[in-house]
Each structure stands twice: as structure tokens, then as C-alpha cells.
Coordinates of C-alpha atoms in Angstrom, one line a residue:
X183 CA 0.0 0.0 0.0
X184 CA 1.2 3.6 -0.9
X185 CA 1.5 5.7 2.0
X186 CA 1.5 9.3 2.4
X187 CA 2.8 11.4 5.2
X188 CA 0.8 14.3 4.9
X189 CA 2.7 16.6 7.7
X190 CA 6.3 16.1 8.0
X191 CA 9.3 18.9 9.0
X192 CA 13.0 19.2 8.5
X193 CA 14.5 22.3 10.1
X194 CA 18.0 23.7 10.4
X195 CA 17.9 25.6 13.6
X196 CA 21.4 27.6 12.4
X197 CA 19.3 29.6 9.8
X198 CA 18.4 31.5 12.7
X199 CA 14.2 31.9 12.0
X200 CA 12.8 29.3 14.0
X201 CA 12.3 31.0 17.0
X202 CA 9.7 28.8 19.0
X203 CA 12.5 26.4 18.8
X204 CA 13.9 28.0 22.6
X205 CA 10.8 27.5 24.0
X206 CA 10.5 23.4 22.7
X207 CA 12.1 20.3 24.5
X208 CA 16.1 20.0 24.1
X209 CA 15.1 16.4 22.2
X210 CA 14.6 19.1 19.0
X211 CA 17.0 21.7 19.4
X212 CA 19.0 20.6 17.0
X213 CA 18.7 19.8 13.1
X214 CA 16.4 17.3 11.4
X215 CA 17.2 16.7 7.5
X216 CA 16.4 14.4 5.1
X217 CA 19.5 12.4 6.3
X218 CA 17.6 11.3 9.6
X219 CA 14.6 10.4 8.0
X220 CA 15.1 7.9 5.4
X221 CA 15.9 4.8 7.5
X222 CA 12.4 5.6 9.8
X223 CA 10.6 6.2 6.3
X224 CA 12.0 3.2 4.7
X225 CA 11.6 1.2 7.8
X226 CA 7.9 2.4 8.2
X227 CA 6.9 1.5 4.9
X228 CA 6.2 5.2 4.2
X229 CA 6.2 5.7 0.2
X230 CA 5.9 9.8 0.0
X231 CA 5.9 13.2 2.3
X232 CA 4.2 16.7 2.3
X233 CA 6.6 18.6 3.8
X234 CA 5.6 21.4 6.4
X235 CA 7.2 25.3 6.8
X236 CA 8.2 25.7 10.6
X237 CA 9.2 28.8 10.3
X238 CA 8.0 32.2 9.2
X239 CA 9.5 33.2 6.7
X240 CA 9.8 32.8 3.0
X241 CA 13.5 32.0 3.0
X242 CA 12.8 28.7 4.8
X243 CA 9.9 27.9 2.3
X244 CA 13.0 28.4 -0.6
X245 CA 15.1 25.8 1.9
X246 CA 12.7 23.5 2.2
X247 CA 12.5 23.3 -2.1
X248 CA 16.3 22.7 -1.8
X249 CA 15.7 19.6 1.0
X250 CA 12.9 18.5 -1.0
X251 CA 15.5 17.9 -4.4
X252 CA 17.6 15.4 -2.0
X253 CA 14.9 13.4 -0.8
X254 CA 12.7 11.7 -3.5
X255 CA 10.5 10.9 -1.3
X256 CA 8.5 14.6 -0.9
X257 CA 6.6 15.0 -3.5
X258 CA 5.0 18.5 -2.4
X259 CA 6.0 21.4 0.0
X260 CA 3.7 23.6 2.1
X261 CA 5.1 26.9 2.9
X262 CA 4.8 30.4 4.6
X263 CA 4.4 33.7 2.7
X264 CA 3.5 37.2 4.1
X265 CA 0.2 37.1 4.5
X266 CA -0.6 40.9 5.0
X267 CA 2.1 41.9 2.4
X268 CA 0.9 44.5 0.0
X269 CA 2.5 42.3 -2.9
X270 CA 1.3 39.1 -1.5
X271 CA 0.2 37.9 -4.4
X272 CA 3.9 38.3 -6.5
X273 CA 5.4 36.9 -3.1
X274 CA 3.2 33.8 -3.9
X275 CA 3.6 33.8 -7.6
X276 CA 7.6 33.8 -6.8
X277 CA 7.1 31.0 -4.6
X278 CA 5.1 28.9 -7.4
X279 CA 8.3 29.4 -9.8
X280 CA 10.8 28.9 -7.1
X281 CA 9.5 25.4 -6.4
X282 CA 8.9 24.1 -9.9
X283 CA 5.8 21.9 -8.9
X284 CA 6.7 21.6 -5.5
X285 CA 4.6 24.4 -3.7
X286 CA 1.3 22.5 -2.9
X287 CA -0.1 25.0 0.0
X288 CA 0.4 28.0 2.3
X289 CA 0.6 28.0 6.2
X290 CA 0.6 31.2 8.4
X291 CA 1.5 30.3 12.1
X292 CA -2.0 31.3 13.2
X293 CA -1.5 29.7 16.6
X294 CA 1.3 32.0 17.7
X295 CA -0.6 35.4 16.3
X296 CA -1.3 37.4 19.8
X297 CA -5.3 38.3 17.7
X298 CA -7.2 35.1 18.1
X299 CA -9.2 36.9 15.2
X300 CA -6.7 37.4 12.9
X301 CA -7.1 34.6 10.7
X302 CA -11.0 36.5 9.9
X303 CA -9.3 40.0 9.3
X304 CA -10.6 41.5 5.7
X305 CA -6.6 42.8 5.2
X306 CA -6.0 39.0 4.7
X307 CA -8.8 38.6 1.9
X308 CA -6.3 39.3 -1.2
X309 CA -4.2 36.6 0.0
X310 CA -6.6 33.9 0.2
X311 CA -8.0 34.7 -3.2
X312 CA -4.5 34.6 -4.4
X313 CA -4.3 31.0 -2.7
X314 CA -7.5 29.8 -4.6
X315 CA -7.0 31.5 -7.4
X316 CA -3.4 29.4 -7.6
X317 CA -5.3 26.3 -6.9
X318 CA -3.6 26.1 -3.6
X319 CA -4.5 24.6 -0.2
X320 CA -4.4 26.3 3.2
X321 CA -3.1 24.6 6.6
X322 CA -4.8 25.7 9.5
X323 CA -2.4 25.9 12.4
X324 CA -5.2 26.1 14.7
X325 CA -6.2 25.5 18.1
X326 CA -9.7 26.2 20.0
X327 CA -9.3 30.2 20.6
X328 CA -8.8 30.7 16.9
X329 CA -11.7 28.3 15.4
X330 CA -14.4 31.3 15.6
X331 CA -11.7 33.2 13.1
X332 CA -11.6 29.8 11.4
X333 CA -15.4 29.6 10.6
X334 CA -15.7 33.3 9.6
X335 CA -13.0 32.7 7.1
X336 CA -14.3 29.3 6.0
X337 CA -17.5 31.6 5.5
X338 CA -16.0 34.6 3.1
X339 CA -14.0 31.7 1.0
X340 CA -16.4 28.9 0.4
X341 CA -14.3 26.9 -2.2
X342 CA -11.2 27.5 -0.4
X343 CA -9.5 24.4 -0.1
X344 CA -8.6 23.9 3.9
X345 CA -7.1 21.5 6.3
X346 CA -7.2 21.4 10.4
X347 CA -3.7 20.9 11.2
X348 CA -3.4 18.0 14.1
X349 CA -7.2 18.0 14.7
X350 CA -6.9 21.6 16.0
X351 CA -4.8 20.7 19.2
X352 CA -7.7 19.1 21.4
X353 CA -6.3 19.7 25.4
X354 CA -6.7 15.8 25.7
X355 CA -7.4 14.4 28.8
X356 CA -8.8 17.7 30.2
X357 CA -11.6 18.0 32.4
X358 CA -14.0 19.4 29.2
X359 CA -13.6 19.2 25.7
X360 CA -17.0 20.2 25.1
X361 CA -15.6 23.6 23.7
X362 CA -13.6 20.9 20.9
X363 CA -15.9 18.9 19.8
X364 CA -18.2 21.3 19.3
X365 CA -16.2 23.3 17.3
X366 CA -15.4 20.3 15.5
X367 CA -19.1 19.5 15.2
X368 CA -19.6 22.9 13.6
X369 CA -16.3 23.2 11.7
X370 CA -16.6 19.8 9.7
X371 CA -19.8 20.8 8.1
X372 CA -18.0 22.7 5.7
X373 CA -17.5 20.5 2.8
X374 CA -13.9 22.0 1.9
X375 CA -12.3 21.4 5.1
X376 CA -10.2 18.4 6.0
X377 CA -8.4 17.5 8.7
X378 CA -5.2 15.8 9.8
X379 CA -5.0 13.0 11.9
X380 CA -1.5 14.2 13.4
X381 CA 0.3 15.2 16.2
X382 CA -2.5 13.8 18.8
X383 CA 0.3 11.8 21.1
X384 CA 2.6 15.0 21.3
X385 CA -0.5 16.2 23.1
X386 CA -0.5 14.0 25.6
X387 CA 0.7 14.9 29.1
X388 CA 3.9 13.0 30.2
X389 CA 2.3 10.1 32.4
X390 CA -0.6 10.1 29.9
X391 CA -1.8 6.5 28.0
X392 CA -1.8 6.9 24.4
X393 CA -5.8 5.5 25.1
X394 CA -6.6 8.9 25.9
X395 CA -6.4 10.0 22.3
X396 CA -9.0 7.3 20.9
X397 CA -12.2 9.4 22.3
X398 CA -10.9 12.1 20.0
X399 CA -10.0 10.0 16.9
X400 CA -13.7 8.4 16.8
X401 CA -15.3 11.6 16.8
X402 CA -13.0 13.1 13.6
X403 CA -14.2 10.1 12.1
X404 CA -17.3 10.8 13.0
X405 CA -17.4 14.2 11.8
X406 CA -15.1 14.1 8.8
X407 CA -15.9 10.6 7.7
X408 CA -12.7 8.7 6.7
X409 CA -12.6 10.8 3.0
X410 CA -11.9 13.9 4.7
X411 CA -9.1 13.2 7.1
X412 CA -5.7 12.2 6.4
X413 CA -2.7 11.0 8.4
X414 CA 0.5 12.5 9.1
X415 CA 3.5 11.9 11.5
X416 CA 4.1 15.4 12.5
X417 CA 7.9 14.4 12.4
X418 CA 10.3 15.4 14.1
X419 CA 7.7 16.8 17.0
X420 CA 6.7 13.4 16.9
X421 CA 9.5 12.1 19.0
X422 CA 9.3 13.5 22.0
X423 CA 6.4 10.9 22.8
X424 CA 6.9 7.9 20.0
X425 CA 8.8 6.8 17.1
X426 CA 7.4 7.4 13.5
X427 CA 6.8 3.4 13.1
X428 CA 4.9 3.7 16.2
X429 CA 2.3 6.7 15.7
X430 CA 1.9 4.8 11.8
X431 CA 0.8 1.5 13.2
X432 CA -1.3 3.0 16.0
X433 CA -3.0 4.9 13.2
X434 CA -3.7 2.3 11.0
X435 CA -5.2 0.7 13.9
X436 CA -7.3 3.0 15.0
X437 CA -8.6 4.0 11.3
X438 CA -9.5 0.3 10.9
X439 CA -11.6 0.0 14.3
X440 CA -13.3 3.5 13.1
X441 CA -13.4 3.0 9.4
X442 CA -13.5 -0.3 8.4
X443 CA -11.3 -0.7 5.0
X444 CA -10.7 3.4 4.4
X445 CA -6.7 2.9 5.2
X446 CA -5.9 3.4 1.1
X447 CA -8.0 6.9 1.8
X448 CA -6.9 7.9 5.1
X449 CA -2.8 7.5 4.2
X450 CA -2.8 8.3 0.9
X451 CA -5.5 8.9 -1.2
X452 CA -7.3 11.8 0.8
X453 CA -3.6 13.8 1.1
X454 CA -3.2 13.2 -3.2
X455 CA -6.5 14.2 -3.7
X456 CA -6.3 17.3 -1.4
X457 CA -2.9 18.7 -2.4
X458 CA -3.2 17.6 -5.8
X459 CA -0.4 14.9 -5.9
X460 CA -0.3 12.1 -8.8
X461 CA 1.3 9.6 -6.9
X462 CA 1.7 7.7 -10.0
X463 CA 4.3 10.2 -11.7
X464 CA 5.8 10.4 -8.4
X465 CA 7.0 6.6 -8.6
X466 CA 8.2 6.7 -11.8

């Protein structure tokens, strides 16, 4: 089976822009590259990756093209672009040419914007029209506080092609999640939005079971139904709490208790479809 890792990072912490990296555990204070990964992806039986800006700035999206032509294995890149730039849409245009194919979506750090309404501010309208208008895809770095920004934006750009990054950081194994899943229950009934199923056991407190994610798994299933969610690894953040081989068997257990015969969708399929991947020109 071909699998897809839909949310995967490499980082050079020397280039200097990654500056939530002081505040992260020491485990990732230090540089993840394409080097690192192949054994784990080989091992895994992981076929292809999206990889994920995690920094902002547009000279990390341009280093992230340059990683992407030594690994084979990424097929797609999604980047970061000034959003409220008055020539956003040449900054996005240059980024399309830079990465010759490789530029699949755009993702603003929404989650670390000091506005929880940012994301529905009318100064960021030109640069979501330029996304669609490109045929791109949007990542949605989002947790709780910024899902009513979500909706109003999910509102003014209908056909706007959108994923919920890690499920939008449920606080899992809190007292009440009601705020969550209700978001989620509202969220989901937009048609264009998908999901990520990704980064749920890096959410987890340190003496937490990985059990405590499955509540929260069965209800994106619920809501997004297996065609609309897709997996990812969320590596290198992943290993503070498992190895990739790990979180990818855990996954494809839990998608076939919750969805019955949907793995082909959930880990590959769904990501293709969604960031516009032929998988089949990729292996040749």
C-alpha cells in the first residue's frame, strides 16, 4: 500500500528563524534533514511526504525546495508567505516558480498570532483569493481560541481548499472538551475542510496512556468521515512521545476499528486528492 505522510518537518535551527524552537524540549534543538529520515521512512513502509514550513519566513519555504530535491520521497512542500504583504500575491507567484511543482499550499502560524481573530481580518482577503486563485491549499495551524476566526473565514472563502492541522490541538485528557468537539461538530460541516489525523500523542501529558487519544479519533471520524481526514506523522515533533513506526501502526489501527477498509484513503488517497499529488508520476 502507498503511503502518504501528509505533515512532515525538517529544520536547520542555524538559519536562525525558528524562534519557537527556545521554548520546545532540548530532544529538537538541533537539526532534522532528510539524512535522519530515510531509515524511519524506509523502515515504516512510508512511500511519500508533504513537507511542512516551521518557520516564518519565505527564505525557509526556498530551503525547504532545496531539501525536498535530495529526498525523493517529498513529492509537495507547504510553505509560509506574508500574508498581509501588500505584494502578496507576487510573493506567492515567486514561490510557485521557485518550487517548480513543488509548492502544494500555504501556512501562516495562526497559533502563535497574539489576535485570536486574525485569521478573519478583511486585510487577509487578497491573499486567500490569491491561494484559490493558484489552486492552492491552506493549513490551518489552529487550536480552539482561533476556530471562531476559522469559521468566519471558512464563511468569506467557500471553495477555499482547507485543512485542520493536528485536529486543532484538542487539550486531551482535560476535564472538558466540550468547547472541541463542538467546534469540530460545527467546523466539519463545511464541505472543503479536512483534517489531519496528526500530532495527537505530542498532546498527551507526560504520564498520559496513548488510550486517551481514541475518544478524539472516533469523533473526527465521526465528523469528517474517513474521506476527509488524512494522516500524518508530525515528524520530528513526533518524537518527544513515539517513534514514527509507532504513531503509523497506532494509526492504522485505530482508522480500521473506526473505518473499516478506508486505510488506502486515510494515508494516501485523501492527502493526493487534497494537495493535488499524482502519486503515480511520483514513482516513476
Amino acid at each position: 500500500m502507498i503511503i502518504v505522510d501528509a505533515h512532515q518537518h525538517y529544520w536547520q535551527p542555524s538559519r536562525g528563524d525558528y524562534d519557537w524552537l527556545a521554548d520546545a524540549p532540548a530532544l529538537l534543538q538541533r537539526a532534522f534533514l532528510p539524512a535522519d529520515m530515510r531509515a524511519e521512512r524506509k523502515a515504516a513502509g512510508v512511500t511519500f511526504s508533504i513537507l511542512v514550513q516551521a518557520a516564518p519566513s519565505e527564505e525557509e519555504t526556498r530551503y525547504l525546495f532545496e531539501l525536498a530535491e535530495l529526498d525523493p520521497a517529498v513529492i509537495g512542500v507547504v510553505g509560509w508567505v506574508d500574508m498581509e504583504a501588500n505584494d502578496v500575491e507576487a510573493r506567492i507567484d515567486a514561490l510557485i516558480r521557485d518550487g517548480n511543482g513543488l509548492l502544494r499550499g500555504l501556512r501562516p502560524m495562526v497559533q502563535d498570532v497574539a489576535d485570536p481573530a486574525w485569521l478573519s481580518q478583511p486585510s487577509l482577503d487578497r491573499a486567500f483569493d490569491c491561494i484559490e486563485g493558484r489552486g492552492l491549499s491552506f493549513d490551518a495551524l489552529t487550536s480552539t481560541p482561533q476556530f471562531p476566526a476559522l469559521f468566519q473565514r471558512l464563511q468569506r472563502h467557500p471553495h477555499l481548499k482547507v485543512v485542520l492541522d493536528h485536529a486543532g490541538k484538542p487539550a486531551i485528557g482535560a476535564a472538558d472538551t466540550a468547547l472541541w468537539s463542538d467546534w469540530i461538530d460545527k467546523l466539519s460541516q463545511h464541505p472543503q475542510l479536512h483534517c489531519k489525523l496528526s500530532g495527537l500523542l505530542t498532546l498527551l501529558g507526560k504520564a498520559a496512556g496513548e488510550q486517551l487519544i481514541e475518544p478524539y479519533v472516533a469523533h473526527l471520524f465521526a465528523r469528517f468521515g474517513a474521506e476527509r481526514l488524512m494522516w500524518g506523522s508530525d515528524w520530528p515533533v513526533l518524537t518527544t512521545h513515539a517513534s514514527f513506526s509507532h504513531w503509523l501502526e497506532l494509526a492504522l489501527e485505530l482508522t480500521g476499528r473506526y473505518a473499516p477498509g478506508s486505510q488506502a484513503d486515510v494515508f494516501a488517497a485523501n492527502a493526493a486528492r487534497f494537495y493535488a499529488l499524482d502519486l503515480g508520476v511520483a514513482q516513476s
